[in-house]
mmCIF file of C-alpha atoms and ligand atoms in Angstrom:
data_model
loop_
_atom_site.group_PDB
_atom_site.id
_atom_site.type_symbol
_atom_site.label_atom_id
_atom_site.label_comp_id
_atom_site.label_asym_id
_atom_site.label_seq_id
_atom_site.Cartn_x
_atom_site.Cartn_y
_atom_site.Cartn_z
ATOM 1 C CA UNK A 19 6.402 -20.152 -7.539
ATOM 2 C CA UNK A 20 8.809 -18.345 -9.832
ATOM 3 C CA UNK A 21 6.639 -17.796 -13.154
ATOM 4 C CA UNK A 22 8.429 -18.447 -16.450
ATOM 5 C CA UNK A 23 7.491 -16.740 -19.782
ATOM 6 C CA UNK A 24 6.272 -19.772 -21.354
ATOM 7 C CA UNK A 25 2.954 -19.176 -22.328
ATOM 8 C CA UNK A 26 1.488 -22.315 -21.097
ATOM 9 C CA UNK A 27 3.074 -22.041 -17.881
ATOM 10 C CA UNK A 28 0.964 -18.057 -17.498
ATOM 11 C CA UNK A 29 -2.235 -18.305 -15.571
ATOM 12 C CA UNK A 30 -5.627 -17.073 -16.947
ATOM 13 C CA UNK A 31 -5.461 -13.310 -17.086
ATOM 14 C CA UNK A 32 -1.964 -12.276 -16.814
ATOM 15 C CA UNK A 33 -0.659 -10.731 -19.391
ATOM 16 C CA UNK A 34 3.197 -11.709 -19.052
ATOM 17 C CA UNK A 35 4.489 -9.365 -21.479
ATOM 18 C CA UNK A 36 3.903 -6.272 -19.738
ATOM 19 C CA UNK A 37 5.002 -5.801 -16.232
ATOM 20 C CA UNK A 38 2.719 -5.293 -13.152
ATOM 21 C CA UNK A 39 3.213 -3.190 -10.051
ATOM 22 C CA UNK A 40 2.642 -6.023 -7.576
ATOM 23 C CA UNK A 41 4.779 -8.002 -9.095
ATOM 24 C CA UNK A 42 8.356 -5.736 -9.199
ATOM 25 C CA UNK A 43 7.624 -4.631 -5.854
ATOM 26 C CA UNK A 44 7.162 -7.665 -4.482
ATOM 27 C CA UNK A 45 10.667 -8.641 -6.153
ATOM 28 C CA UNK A 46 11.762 -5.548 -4.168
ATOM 29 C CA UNK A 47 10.247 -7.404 -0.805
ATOM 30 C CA UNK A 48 12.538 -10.708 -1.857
ATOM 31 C CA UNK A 49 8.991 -11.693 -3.629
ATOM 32 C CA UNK A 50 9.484 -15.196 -6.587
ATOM 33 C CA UNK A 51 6.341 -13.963 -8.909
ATOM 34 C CA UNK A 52 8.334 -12.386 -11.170
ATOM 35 C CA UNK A 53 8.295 -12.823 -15.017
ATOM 36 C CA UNK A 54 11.060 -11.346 -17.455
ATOM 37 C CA UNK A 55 9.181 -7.981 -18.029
ATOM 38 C CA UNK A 56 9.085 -7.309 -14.034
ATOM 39 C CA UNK A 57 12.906 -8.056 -13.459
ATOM 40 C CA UNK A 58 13.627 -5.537 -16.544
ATOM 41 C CA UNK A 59 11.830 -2.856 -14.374
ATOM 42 C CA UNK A 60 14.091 -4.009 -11.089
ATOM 43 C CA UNK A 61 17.468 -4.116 -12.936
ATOM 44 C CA UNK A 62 16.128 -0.314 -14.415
ATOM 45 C CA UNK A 63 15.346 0.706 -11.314
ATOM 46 C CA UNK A 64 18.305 -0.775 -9.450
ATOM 47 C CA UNK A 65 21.257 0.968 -12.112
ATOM 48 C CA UNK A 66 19.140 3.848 -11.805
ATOM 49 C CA UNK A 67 19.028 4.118 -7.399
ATOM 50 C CA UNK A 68 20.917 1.296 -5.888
ATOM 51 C CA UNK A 69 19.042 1.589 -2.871
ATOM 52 C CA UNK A 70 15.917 1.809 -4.117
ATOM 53 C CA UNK A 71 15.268 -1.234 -2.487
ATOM 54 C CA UNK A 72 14.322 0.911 0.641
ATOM 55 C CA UNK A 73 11.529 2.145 -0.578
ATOM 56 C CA UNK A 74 10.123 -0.972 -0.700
ATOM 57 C CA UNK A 75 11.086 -2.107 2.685
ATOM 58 C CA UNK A 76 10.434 1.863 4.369
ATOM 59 C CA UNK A 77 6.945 0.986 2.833
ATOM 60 C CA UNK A 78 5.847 -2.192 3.724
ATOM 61 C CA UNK A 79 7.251 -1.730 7.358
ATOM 62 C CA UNK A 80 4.961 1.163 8.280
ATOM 63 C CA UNK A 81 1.961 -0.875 6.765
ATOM 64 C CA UNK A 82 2.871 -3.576 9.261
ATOM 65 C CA UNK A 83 3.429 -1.220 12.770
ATOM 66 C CA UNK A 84 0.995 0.602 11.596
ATOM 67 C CA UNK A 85 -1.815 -2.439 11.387
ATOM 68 C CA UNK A 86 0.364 -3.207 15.002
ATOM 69 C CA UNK A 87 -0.661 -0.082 16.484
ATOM 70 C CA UNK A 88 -4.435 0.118 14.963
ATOM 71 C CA UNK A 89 -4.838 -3.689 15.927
ATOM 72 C CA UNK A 90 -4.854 -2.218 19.495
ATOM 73 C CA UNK A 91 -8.266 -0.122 19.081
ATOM 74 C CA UNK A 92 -11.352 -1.677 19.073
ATOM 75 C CA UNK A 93 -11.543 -1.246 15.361
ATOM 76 C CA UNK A 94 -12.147 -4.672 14.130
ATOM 77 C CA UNK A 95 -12.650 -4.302 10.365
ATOM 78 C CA UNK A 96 -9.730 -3.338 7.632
ATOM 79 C CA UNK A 97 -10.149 -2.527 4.088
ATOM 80 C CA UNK A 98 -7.094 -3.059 2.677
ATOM 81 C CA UNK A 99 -6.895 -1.274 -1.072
ATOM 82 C CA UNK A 100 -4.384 -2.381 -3.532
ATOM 83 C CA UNK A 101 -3.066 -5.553 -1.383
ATOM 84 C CA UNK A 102 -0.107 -6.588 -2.868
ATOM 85 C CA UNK A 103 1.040 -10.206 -3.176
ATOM 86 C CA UNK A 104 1.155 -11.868 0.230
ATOM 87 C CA UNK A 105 4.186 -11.301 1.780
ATOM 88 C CA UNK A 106 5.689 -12.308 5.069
ATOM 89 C CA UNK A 107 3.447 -10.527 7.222
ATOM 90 C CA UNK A 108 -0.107 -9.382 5.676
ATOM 91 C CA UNK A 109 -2.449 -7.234 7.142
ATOM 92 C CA UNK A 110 -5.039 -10.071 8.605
ATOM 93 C CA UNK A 111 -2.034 -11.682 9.871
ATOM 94 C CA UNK A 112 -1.134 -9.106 12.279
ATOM 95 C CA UNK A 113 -4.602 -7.746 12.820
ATOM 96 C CA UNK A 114 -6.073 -11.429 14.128
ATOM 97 C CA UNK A 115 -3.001 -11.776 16.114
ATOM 98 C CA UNK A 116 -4.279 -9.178 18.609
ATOM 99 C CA UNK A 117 -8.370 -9.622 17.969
ATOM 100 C CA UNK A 118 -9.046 -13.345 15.754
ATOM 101 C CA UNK A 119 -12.730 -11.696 15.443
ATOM 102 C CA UNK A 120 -11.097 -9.105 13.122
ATOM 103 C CA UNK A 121 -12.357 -8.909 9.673
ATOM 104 C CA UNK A 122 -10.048 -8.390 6.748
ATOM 105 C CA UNK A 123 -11.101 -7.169 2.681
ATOM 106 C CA UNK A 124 -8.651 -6.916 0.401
ATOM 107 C CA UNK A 125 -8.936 -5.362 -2.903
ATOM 108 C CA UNK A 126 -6.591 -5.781 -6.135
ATOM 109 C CA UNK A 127 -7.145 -5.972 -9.849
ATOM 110 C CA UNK A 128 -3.783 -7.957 -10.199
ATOM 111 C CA UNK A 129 -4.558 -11.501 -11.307
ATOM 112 C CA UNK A 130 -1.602 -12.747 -9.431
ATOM 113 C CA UNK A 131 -2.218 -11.355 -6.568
ATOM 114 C CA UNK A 132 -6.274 -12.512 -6.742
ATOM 115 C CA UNK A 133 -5.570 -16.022 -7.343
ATOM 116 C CA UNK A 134 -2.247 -15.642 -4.498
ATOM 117 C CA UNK A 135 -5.017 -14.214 -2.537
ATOM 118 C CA UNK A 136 -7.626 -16.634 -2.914
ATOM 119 C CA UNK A 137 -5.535 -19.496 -2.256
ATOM 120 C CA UNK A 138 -4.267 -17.737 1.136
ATOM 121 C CA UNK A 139 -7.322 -16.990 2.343
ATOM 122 C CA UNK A 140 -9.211 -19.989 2.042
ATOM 123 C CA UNK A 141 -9.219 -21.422 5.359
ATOM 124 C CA UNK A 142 -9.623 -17.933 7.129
ATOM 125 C CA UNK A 143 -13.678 -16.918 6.944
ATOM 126 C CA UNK A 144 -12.859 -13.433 8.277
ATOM 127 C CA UNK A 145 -10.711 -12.649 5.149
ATOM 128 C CA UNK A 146 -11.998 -12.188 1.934
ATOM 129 C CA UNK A 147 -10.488 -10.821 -1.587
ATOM 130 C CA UNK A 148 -12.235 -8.174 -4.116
ATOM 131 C CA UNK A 149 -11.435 -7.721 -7.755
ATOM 132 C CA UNK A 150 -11.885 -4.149 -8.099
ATOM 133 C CA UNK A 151 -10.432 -0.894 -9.277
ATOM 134 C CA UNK A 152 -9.372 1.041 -6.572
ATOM 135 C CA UNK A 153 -9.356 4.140 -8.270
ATOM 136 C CA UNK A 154 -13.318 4.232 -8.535
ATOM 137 C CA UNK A 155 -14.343 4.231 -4.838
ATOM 138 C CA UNK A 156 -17.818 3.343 -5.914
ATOM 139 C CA UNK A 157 -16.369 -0.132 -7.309
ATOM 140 C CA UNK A 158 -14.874 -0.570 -3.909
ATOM 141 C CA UNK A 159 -17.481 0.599 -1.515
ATOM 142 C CA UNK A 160 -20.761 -0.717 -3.295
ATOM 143 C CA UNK A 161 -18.986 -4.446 -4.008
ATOM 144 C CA UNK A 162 -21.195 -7.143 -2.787
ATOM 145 C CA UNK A 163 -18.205 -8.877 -0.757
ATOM 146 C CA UNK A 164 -17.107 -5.170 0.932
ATOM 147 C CA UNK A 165 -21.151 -4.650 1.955
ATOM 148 C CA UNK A 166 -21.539 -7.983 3.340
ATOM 149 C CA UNK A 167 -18.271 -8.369 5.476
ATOM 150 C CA UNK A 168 -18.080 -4.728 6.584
ATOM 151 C CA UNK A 169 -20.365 -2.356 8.128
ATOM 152 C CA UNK A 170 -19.029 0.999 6.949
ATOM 153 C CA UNK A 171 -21.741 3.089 9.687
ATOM 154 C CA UNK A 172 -19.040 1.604 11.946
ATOM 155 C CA UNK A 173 -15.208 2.794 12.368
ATOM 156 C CA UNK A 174 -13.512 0.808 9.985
ATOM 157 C CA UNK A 175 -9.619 1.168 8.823
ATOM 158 C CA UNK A 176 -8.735 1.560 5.200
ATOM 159 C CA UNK A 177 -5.619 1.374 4.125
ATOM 160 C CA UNK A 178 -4.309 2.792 0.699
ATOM 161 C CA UNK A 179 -0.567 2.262 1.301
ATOM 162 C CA UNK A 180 1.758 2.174 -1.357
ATOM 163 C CA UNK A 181 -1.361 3.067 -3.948
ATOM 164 C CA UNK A 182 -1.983 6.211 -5.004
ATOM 165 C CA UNK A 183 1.495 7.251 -6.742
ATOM 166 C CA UNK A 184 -0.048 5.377 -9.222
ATOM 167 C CA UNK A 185 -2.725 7.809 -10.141
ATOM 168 C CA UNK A 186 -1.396 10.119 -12.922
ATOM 169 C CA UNK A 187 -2.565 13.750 -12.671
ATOM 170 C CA UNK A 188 -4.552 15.223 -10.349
ATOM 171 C CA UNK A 189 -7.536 13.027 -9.191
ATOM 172 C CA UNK A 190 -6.109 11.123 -6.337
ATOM 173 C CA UNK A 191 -7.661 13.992 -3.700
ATOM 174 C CA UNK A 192 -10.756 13.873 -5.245
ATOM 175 C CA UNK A 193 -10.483 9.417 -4.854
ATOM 176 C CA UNK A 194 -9.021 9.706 -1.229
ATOM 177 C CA UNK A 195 -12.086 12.061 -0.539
ATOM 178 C CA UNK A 196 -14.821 9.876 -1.787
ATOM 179 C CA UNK A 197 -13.382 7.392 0.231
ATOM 180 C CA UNK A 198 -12.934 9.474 3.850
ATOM 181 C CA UNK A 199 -16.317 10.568 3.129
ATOM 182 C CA UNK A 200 -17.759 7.206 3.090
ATOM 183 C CA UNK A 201 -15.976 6.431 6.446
ATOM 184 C CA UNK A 202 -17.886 6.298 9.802
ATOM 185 C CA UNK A 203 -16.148 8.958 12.302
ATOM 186 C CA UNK A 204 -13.530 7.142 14.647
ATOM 187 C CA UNK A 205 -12.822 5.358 11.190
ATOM 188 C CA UNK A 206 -8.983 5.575 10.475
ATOM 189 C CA UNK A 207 -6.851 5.745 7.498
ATOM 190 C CA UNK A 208 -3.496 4.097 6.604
ATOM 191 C CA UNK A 209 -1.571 6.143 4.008
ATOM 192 C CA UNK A 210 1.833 6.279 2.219
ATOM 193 C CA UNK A 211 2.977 7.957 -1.085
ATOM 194 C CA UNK A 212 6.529 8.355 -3.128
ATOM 195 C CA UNK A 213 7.658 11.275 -1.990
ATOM 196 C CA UNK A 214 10.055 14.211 -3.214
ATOM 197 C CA UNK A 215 11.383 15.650 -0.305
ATOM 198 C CA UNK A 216 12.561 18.692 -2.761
ATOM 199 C CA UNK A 217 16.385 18.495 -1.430
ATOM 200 C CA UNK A 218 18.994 18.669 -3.693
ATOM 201 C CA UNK A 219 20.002 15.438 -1.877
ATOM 202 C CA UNK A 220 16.579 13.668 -2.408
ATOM 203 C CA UNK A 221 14.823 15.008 -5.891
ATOM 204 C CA UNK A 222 16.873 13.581 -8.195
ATOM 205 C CA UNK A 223 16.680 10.326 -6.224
ATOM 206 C CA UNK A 224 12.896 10.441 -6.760
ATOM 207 C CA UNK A 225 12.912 11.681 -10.304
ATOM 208 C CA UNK A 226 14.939 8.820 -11.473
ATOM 209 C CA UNK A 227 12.574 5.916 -10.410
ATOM 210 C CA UNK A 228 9.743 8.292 -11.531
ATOM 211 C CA UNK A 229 11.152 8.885 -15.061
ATOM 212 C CA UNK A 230 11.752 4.728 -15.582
ATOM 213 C CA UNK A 231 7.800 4.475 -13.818
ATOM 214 C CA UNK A 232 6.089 7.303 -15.240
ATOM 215 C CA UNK A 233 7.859 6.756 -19.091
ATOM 216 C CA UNK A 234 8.152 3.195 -18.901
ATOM 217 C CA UNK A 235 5.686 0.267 -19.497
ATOM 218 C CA UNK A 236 4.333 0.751 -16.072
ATOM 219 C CA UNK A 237 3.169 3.980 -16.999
ATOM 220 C CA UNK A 238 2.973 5.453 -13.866
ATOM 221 C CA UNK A 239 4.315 5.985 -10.555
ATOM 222 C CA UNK A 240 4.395 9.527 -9.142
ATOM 223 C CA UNK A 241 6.522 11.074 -6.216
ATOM 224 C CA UNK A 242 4.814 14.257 -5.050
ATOM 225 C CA UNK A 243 5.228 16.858 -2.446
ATOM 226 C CA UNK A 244 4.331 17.213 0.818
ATOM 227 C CA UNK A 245 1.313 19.491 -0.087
ATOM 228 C CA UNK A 246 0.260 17.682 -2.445
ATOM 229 C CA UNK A 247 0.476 14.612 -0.569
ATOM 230 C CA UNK A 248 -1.308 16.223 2.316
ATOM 231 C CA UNK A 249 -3.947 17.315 0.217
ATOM 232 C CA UNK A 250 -4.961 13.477 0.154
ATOM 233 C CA UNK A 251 -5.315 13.455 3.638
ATOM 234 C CA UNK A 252 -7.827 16.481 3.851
ATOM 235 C CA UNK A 253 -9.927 16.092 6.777
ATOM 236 C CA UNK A 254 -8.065 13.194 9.180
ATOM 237 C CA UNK A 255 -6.403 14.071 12.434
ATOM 238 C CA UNK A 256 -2.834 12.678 11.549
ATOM 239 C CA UNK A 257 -1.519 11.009 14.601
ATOM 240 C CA UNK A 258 2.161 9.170 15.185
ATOM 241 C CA UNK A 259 2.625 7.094 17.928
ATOM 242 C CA UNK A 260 6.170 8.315 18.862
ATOM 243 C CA UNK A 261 6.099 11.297 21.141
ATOM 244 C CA UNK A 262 7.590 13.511 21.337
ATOM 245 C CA UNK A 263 7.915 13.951 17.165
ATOM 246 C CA UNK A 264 5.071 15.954 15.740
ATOM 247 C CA UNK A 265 1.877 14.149 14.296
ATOM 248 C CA UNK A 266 1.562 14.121 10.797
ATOM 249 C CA UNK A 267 3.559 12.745 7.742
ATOM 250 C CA UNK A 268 6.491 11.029 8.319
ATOM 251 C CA UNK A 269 9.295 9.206 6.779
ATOM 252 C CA UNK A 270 8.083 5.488 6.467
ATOM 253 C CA UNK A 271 10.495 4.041 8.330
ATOM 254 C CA UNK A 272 10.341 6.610 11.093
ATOM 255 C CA UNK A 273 6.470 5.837 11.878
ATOM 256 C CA UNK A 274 6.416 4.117 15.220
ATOM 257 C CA UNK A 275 9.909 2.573 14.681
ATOM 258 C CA UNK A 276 10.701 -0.628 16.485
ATOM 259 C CA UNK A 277 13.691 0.159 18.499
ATOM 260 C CA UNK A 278 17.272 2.899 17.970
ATOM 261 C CA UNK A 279 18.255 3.255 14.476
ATOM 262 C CA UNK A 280 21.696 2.123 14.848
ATOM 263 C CA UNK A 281 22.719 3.121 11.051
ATOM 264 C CA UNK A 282 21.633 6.238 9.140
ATOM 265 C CA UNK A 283 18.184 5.889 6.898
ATOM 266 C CA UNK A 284 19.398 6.098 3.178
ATOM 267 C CA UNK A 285 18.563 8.776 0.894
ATOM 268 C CA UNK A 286 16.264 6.739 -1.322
ATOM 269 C CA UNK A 287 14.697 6.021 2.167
ATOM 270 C CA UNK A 288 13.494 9.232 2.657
ATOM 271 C CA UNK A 289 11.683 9.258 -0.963
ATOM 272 C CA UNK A 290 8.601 7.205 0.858
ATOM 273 C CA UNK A 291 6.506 9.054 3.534
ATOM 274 C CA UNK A 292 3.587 7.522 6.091
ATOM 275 C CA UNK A 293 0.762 8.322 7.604
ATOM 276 C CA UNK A 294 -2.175 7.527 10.124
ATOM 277 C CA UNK A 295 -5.395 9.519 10.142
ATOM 278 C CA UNK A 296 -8.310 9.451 12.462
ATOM 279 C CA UNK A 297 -11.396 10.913 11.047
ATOM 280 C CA UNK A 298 -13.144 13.038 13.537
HETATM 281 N N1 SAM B 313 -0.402 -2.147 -0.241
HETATM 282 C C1 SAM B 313 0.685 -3.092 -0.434
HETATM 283 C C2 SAM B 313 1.890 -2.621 0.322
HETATM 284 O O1 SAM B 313 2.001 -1.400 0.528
HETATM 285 O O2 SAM B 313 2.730 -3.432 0.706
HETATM 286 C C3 SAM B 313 1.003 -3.274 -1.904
HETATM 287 C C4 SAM B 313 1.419 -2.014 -2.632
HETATM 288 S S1 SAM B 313 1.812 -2.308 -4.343
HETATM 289 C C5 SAM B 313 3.025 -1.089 -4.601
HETATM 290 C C6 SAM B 313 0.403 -1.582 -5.151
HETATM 291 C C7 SAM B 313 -0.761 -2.547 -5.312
HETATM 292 O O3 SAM B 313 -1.885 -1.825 -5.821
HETATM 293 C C8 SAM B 313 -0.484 -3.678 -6.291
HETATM 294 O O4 SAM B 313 -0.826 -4.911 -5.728
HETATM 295 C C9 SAM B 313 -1.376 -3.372 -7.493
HETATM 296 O O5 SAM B 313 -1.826 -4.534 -8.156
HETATM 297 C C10 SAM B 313 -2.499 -2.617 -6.819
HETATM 298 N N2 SAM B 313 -3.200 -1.728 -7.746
HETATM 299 C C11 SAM B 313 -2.657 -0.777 -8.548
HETATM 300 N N3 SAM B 313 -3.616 -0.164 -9.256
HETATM 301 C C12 SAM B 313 -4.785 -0.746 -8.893
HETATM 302 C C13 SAM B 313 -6.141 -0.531 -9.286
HETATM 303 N N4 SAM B 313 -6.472 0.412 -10.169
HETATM 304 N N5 SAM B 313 -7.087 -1.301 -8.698
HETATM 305 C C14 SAM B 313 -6.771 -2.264 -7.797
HETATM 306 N N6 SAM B 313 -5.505 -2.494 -7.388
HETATM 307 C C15 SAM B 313 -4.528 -1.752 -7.933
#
């Protein structure tokens, strides 16, 4: 579906005249649902950081090895926060390929993506969609749909990948807290974040996309430091598959990487970092 701006061509709820994160990234991922607002944002973005593009990609690849490698635990329910439109591999995909028992929630307050999401999901019964605001864990946690299809006294993964750039100031510890607090131990967490790797090679990558995001009609869109980033992840053991590189945060794309990298990562690349946590 490529969605024009004729009003009676725009479903119930979407506001077509201001653009919406799902949408321009998934243009990034190669993604149709795009209306004229959301490809303004792309071309911005794209004069701005050819390669931004990357980002994207650096992103949603970790989200999918990194559902590959927790799909191998006996962890069998996912709460996946700020979905995203579907895309060519989504979480429940790749977690039911390994365990078809496995039980998948997603959560978005897009109406694309919940009526995208609805329609995908229909024939599944171990998937299920949430309209909430991810920001306020309570509206998350204490949903009907997340209480009935997941027991959170049991290790559960949640994944907030790609998510909580998107929180201006300084809450998103206190959010990603609330949440890891509510998580059974053995739980894990799937993590990534814009990042500024504060090189004179990388920063002014970063502040570029963040000045068109941050002053822009999105309105936000945040690429922090490493400390600040970690200070999300307060409490989880971080853990990366790939000895012998140290556990912790990582450049998306070199989280569990499928095979040699046979051409350098791009600098925009290295503006997106990873991670997996176990809580104790
Ligand atoms: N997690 C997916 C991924 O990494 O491929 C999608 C990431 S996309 C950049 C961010 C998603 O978070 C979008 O689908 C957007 O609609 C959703 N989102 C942003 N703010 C939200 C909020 N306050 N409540 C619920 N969803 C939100």
């Amino acid at each position: 579906m490529a969605p024009q701006t004729s009003p009676s061509q725009v479903p119930v709820g979407v506001d077509p005249t201001r653009p919406s994160i799902a949408r321009v990234y998934g243009g990034f991922l190669g993604g149709k649902d795009l209306y004229e607002v959301d490809r303004k944002v792309m071309t911005k973005i794209n004069d701005a950081v050819p390669e931004a593009v990357d980002i994207a990609r650096g992103n949603r690849g970790f989200l999918n090895r990194a559902c590959r490698f927790l799909a191998q635990t006996k962890i069998d329910q996912f709460l996946d926060c700020g979905s995203g439109l579907p895309t060519a591999e989504n979480t429940h995909q790749i977690v039911q390929r390994f365990n078809d028992e496995a039980r998948v929630v997603y959560v978005d307050n897009d109406p694309v993506v919940l009526a995208h999401g609805r329609a995908l999901l229909e024939e599944n019964f171990r998937v299920h969609m949430v309209s909430a605001d991810i920001f306020v864990p309570n509206s998350v946690l204490e949903h009907e749909t997340v209480r009935r299809y997941l027991d959170l006294s049991r290790p559960t993964v949640l994944l907030q990948v790609g998510t909580m750039h998107h929180v201006e100031g300084d809450h998103a510890p206190r959010i990603m807290r609330e949440y890891i607090d509510a998580l059974a131990p053995g739980s894990y967490v799937v993590f990534s974040h814009f990042y500024d790797p504060q090189t004179p090679e990388h920063t002014p990558i970063a502040k570029r996309i963040e000045n068109i995001l941050v002053n822009g009609p999105m309105g936000a869109g945040r690429f922090r430091t490493r400390d600040e980033i970690l200070a999300m992840l307060d409490g989880l053991e971080l853990i990366k598959p790939n000895a012998p590189s140290p556990p912790g945060l990582s450049i998306c794309d070199e989280w569990w990487p499928d095979g040699p990298r046979l051409t350098p990562l791009s600098a925009a690349a290295h503006c997106i970092v990873g991670a997996v946590g176990r809580k104790p």
